[in-house]
CSV table of C-alpha atoms in Angstrom, one decimal:
chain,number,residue,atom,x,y,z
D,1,UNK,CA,285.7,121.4,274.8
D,2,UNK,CA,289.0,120.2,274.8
D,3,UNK,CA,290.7,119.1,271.0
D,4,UNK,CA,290.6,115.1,271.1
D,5,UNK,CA,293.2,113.3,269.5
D,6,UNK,CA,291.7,110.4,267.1
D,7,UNK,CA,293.9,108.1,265.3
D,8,UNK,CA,292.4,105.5,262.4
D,9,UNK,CA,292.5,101.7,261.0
D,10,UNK,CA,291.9,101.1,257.9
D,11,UNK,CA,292.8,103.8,254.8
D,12,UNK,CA,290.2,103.1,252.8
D,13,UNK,CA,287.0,105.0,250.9
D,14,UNK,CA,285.4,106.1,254.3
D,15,UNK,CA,288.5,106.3,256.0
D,16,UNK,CA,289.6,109.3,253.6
D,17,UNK,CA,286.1,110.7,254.1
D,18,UNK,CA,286.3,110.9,257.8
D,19,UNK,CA,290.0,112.2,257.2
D,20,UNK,CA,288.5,115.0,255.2
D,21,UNK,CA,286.2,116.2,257.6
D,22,UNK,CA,288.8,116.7,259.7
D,23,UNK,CA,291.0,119.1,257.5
D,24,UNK,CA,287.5,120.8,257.2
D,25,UNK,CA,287.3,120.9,260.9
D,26,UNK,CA,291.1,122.8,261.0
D,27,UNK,CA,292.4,119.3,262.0
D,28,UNK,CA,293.8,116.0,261.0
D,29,UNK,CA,294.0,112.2,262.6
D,30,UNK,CA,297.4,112.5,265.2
D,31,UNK,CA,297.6,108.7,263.9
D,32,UNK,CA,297.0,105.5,261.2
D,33,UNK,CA,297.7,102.7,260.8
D,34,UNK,CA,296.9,100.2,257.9
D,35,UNK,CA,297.8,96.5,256.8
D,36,UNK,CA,299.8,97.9,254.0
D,37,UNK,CA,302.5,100.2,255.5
D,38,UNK,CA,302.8,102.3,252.1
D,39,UNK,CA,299.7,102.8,252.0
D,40,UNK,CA,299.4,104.4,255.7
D,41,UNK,CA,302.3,106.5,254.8
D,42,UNK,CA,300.7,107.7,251.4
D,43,UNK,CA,297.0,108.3,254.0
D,44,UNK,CA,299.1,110.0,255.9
D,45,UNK,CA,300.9,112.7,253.8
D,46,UNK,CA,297.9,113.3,252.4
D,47,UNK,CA,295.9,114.1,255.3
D,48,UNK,CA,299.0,115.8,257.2
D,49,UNK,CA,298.9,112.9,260.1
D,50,UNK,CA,301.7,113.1,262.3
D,51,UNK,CA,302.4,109.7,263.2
D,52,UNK,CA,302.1,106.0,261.0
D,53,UNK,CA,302.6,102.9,262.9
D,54,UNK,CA,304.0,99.8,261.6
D,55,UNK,CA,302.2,98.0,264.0
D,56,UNK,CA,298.3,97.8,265.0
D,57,UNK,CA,299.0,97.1,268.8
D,58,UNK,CA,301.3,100.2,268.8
D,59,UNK,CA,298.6,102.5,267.9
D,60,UNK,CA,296.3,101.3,270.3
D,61,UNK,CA,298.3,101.1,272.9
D,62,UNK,CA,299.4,104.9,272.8
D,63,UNK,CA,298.2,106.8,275.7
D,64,UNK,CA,298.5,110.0,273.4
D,65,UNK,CA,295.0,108.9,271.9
D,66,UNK,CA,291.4,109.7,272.8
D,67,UNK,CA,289.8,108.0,270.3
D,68,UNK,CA,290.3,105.2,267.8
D,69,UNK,CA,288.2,105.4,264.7
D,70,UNK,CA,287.6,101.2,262.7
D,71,UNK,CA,287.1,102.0,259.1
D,72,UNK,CA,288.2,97.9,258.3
D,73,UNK,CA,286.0,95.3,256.5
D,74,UNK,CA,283.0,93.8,258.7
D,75,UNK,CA,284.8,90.7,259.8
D,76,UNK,CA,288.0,93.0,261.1
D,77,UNK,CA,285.9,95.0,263.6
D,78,UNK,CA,285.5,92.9,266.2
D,79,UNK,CA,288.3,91.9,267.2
D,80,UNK,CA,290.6,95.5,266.3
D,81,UNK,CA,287.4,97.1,268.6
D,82,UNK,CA,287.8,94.9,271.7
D,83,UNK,CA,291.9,95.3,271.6
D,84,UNK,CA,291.1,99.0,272.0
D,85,UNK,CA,288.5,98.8,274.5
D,86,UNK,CA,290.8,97.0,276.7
D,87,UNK,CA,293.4,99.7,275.8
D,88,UNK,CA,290.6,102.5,277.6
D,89,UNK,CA,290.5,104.1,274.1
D,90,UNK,CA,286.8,105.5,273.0
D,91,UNK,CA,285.9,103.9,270.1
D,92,UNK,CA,283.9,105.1,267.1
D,93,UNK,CA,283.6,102.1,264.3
D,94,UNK,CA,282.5,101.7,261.1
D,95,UNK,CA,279.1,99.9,260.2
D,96,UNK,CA,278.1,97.0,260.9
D,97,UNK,CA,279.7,97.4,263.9
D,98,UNK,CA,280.2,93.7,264.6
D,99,UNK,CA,279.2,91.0,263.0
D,100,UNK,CA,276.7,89.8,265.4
D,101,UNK,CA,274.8,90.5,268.5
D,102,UNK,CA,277.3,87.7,270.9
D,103,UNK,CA,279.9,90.1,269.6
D,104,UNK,CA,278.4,93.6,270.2
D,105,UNK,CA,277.2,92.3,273.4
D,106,UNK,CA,281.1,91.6,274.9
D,107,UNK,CA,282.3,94.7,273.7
D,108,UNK,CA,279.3,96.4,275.0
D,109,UNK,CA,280.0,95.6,278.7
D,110,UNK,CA,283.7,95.7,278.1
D,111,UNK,CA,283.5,99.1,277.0
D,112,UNK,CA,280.9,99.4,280.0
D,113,UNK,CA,284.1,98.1,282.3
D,114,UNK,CA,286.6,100.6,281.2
D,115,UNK,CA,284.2,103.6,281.4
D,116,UNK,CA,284.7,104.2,277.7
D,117,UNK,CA,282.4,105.3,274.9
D,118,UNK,CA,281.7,102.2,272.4
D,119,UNK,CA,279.9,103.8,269.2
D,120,UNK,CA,278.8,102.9,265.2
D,121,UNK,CA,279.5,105.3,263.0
D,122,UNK,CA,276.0,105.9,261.4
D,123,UNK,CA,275.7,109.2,259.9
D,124,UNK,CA,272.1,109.4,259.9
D,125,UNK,CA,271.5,109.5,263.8
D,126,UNK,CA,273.5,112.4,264.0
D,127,UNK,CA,272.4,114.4,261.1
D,128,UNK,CA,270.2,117.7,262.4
D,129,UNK,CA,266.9,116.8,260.1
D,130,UNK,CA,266.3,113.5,262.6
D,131,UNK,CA,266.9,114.8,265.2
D,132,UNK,CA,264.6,117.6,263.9
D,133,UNK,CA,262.1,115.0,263.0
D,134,UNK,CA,262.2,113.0,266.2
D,135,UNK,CA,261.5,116.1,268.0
D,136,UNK,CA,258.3,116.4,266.1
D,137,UNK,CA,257.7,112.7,266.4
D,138,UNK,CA,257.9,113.4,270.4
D,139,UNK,CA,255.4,116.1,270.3
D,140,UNK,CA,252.9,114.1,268.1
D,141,UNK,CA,252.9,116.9,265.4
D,142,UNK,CA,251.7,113.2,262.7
D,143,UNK,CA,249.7,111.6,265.3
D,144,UNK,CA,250.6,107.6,265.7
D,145,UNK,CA,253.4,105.9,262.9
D,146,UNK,CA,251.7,103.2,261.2
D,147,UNK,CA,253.9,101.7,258.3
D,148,UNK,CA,257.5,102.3,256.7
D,149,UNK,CA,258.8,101.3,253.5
D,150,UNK,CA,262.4,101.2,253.0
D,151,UNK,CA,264.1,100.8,249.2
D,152,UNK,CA,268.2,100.8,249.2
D,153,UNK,CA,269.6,99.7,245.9
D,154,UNK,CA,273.1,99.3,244.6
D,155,UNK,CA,274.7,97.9,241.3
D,156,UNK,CA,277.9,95.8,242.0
D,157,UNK,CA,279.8,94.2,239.5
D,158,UNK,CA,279.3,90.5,239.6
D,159,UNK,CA,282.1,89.4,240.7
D,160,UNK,CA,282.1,86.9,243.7
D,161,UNK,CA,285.6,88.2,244.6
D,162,UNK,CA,284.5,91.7,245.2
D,163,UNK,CA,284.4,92.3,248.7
D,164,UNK,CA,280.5,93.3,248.3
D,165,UNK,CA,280.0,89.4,247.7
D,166,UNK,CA,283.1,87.7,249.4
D,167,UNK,CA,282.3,85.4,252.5
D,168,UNK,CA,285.9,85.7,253.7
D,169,UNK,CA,285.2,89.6,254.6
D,170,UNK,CA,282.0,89.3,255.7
D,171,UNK,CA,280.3,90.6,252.4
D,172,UNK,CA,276.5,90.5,251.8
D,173,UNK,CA,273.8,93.1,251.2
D,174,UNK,CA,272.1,92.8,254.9
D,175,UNK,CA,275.7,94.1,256.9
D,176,UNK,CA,276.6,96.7,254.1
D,177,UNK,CA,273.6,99.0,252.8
D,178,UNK,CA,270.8,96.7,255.2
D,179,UNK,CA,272.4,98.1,258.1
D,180,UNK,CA,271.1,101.8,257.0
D,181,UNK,CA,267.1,101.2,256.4
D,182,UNK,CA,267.2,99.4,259.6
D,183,UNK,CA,268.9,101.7,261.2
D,184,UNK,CA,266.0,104.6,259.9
D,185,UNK,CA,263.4,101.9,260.8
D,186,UNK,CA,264.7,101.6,263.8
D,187,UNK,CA,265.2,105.6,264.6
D,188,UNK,CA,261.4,106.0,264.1
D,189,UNK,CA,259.4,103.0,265.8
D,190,UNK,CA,258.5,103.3,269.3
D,191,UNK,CA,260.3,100.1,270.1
D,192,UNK,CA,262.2,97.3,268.8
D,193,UNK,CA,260.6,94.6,266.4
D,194,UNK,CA,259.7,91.5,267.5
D,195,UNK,CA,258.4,89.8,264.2
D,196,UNK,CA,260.6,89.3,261.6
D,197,UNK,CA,259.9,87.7,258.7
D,198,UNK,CA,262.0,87.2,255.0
D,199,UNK,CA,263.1,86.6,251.8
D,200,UNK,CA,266.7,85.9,250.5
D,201,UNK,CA,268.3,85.5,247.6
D,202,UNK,CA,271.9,84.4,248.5
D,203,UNK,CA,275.1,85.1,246.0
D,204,UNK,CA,277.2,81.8,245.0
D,205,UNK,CA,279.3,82.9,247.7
D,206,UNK,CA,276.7,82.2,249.9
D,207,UNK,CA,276.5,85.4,251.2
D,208,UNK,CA,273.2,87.3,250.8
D,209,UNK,CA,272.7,89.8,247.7
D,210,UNK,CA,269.0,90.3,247.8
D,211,UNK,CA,266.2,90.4,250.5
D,212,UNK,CA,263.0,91.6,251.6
D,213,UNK,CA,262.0,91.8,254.9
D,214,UNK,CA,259.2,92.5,256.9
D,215,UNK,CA,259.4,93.5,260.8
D,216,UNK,CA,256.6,94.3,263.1
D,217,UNK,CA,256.6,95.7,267.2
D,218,UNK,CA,254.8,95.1,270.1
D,219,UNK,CA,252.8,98.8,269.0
D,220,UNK,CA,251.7,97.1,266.0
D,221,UNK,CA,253.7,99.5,264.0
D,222,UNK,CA,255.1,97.7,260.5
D,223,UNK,CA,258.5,98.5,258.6
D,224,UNK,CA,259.4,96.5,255.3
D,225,UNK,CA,263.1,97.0,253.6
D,226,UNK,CA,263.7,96.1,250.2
D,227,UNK,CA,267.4,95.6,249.0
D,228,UNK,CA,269.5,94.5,246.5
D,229,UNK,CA,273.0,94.9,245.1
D,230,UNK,CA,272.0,93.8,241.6
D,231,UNK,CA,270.0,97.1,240.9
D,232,UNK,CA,270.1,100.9,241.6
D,233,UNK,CA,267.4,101.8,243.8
D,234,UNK,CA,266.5,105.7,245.3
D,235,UNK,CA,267.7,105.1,249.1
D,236,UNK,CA,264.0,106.5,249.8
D,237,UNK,CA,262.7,106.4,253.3
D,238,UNK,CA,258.9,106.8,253.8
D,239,UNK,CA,256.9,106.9,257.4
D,240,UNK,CA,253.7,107.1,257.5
D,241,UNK,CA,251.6,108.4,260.4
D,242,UNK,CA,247.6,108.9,261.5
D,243,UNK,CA,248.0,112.8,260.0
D,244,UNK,CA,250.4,112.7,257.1
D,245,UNK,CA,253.6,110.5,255.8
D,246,UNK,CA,256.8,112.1,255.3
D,247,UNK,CA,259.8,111.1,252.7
D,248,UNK,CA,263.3,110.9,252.6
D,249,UNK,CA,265.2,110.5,249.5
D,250,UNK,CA,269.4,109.7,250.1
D,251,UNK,CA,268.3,109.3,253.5
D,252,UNK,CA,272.4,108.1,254.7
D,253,UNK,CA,273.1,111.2,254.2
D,254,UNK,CA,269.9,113.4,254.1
D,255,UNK,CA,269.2,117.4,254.7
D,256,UNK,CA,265.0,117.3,253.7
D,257,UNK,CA,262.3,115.7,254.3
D,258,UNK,CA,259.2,116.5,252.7
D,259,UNK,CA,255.6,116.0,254.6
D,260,UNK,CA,252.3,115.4,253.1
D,261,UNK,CA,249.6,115.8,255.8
D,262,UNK,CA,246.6,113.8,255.3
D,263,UNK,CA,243.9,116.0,255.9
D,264,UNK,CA,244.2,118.5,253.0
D,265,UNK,CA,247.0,117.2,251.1
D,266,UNK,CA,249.3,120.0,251.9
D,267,UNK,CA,253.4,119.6,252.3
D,268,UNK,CA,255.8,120.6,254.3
D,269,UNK,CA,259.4,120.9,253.6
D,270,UNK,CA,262.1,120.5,256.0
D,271,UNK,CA,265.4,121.4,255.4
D,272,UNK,CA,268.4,121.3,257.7
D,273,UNK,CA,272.1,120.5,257.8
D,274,UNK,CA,274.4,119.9,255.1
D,275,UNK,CA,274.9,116.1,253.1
D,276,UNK,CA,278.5,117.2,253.1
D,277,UNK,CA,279.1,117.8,256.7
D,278,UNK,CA,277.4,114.2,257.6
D,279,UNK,CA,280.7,113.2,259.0
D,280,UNK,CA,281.3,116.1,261.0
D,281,UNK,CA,278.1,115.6,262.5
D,282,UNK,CA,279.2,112.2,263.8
D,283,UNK,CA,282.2,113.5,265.0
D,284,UNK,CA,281.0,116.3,266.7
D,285,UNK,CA,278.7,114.1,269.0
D,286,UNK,CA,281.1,111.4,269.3
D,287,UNK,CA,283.3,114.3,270.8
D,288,UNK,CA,280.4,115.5,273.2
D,289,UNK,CA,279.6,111.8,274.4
D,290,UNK,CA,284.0,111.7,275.1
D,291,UNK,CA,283.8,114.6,277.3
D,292,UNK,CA,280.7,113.8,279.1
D,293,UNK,CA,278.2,115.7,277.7
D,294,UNK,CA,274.9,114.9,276.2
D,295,UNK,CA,275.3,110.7,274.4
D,296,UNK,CA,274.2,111.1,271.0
D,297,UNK,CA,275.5,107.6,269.9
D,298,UNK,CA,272.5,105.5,270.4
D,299,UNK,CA,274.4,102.4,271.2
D,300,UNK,CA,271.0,101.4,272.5
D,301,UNK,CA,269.5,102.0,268.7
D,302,UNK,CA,272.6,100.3,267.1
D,303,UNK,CA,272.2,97.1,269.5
D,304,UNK,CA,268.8,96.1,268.2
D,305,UNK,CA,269.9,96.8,264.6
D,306,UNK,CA,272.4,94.0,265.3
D,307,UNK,CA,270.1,91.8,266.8
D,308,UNK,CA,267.5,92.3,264.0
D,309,UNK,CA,270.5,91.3,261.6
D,310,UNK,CA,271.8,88.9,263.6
D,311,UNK,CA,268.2,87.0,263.7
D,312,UNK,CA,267.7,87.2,259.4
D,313,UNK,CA,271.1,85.8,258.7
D,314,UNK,CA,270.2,83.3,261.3
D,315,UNK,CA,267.5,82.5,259.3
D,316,UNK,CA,269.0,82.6,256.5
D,317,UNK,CA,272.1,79.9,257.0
D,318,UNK,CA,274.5,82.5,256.5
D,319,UNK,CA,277.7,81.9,258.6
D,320,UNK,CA,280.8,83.7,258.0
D,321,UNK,CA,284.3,82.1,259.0
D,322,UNK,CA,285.0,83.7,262.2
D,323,UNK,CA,281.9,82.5,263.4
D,324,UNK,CA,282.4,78.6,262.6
């Protein structure tokens, strides 16, 4: 496979992740840019990226690049993903992709158009245990799923100018942790949910910072998320099935799962891949999709996350500016 050339937005916590596990790779970004030009220089230095642009459009527009990698707040998404759609650059962006399904829908078919890949960078559909445990979800080795529970809990500091709680960047539980337990939901029901029901509590911000949810599918299969960034929660994933339920603690980043069949009690540990090469993972397959290989992304997966999302906040009266 040919060595693709990725350049990123945004230099922040993620974006020096991803930039990581490139070095690790033997590699590094060919180009950054960020709103702060010191900053992009500093990234890049750092990182041993060749090129720093002092303009957005710049970057996007060079036909050196293969892929553009969004590591921005939320509400920045959108629109930096649709300037590089129309640019025919592949696009791997940060979660929540967009900030709602009208959104993900135009770049969908844009990217669609310009016979590019469009993907959200969601570690865990590219981590070897699921795909591990979807094969074993294919062959029926639990029987039928019945119920899963989702928990995701964070403690921010309370302080409504903190992007985690700030309107203006599209803050709010639901688009920043939410986004992963529906995400596993969504990995291991049969199809999407069409009953949704809530609770909110929302931030004085009016953003949401607290919710439970419950979501059925036509199957009957159930999922309920519980989330909050006033607590610490285990990120602990449980699906339960006719012949056993399985759990996954740290499941963003997970390497085991641990079965308990229901018959005689018994468990089964599965362990595969490394927490540390999560990112790696994601751009390995984004790589294969690129070149034409085998589409790992799930765009189809990440499209009725958003529309889930879309529906609560809908319900919930949250409206952020860009979409007034």
């Amino acid at each position: 496979m040919k060595e693709y050339r990725w350049a990123v937005i945004g230099c922040g916590v993620i974006a020096k992740e991803m930039a990581e596990s490139m070095n690790k790779l033997g590699r590094s970004f060919y180009g950054v840019w960020n709103r702060t030009f010191e900053k992009a220089e500093a990234f890049a230095k750092e990182y041993q990226i060749p090129h720093v642009y002092k303009n957005v459009r710049e970057l996007i527009e060079d036909t050196s690049i293969d892929i553009i990698y969004i590591a921005t707040p939320h509400n920045l998404h959108y629109p930096f993903l649709i300037k590089a759609l129309n640019a025919g650059r592949h696009v791997l962006c940060e979660k929540a992709i967009t900030l709602n399904s009208s959104e993900l829908k135009e770049a969908v078919m844009l990217s669609q158009e310009r016979n590019v890949i469009l993907a959200e960078a969601m570690t865990l559909y590219h981590l070897p245990l699921y795909k591990k445990l979807h094969q074993l979800l294919q062959e029926q080795t639990l029987g039928s799923l019945r119920f899963i529970q989702m928990n995701f809990g964070s403690y921010k500091v309370y302080d409504m100018t903190n992007r985690f709680f700030c309107r203006e960047l599209a803050g709010g539980a639901l688009l920043d942790i939410g986004v992963y337990a529906l995400s596993f939901i969504r990995w291991f029901l049969s199809a999407a949910p069409d009953q949704i029901t809530s609770q909110v509590k929302l931030a004085p911000t009016g953003v949401d910072e607290q919710a439970g949810i419950l979501l059925t599918n036509p199957a009957g299969e159930m999922a309920s998320v519980s989330m909050t960034l006033h607590a610490k929660q285990p990120k602990r994933g449980m699906a339960a099935f006719d012949k056993g339920y399985l759990e996954i603690y740290n499941y963003p980043r997970a390497c085991q799962a641990v079965i308990t069949y229901t018959e005689d009690g018994h468990q089964e540990i599965i362990d595969l891949g490394n927490s540390e090469d999560s990112l790696i993972y994601e751009i390995q397959d984004m790589e294969t999709a690129v070149s034409g290989g085998e589409n790992l992304m799930h765009l189809d997966y990440t499209t009725d996350v958003m529309d889930i999302m879309t529906k609560l906040r809908k319900d919930w009266g949250i409206v952020y500016p860009e979409e007034e």
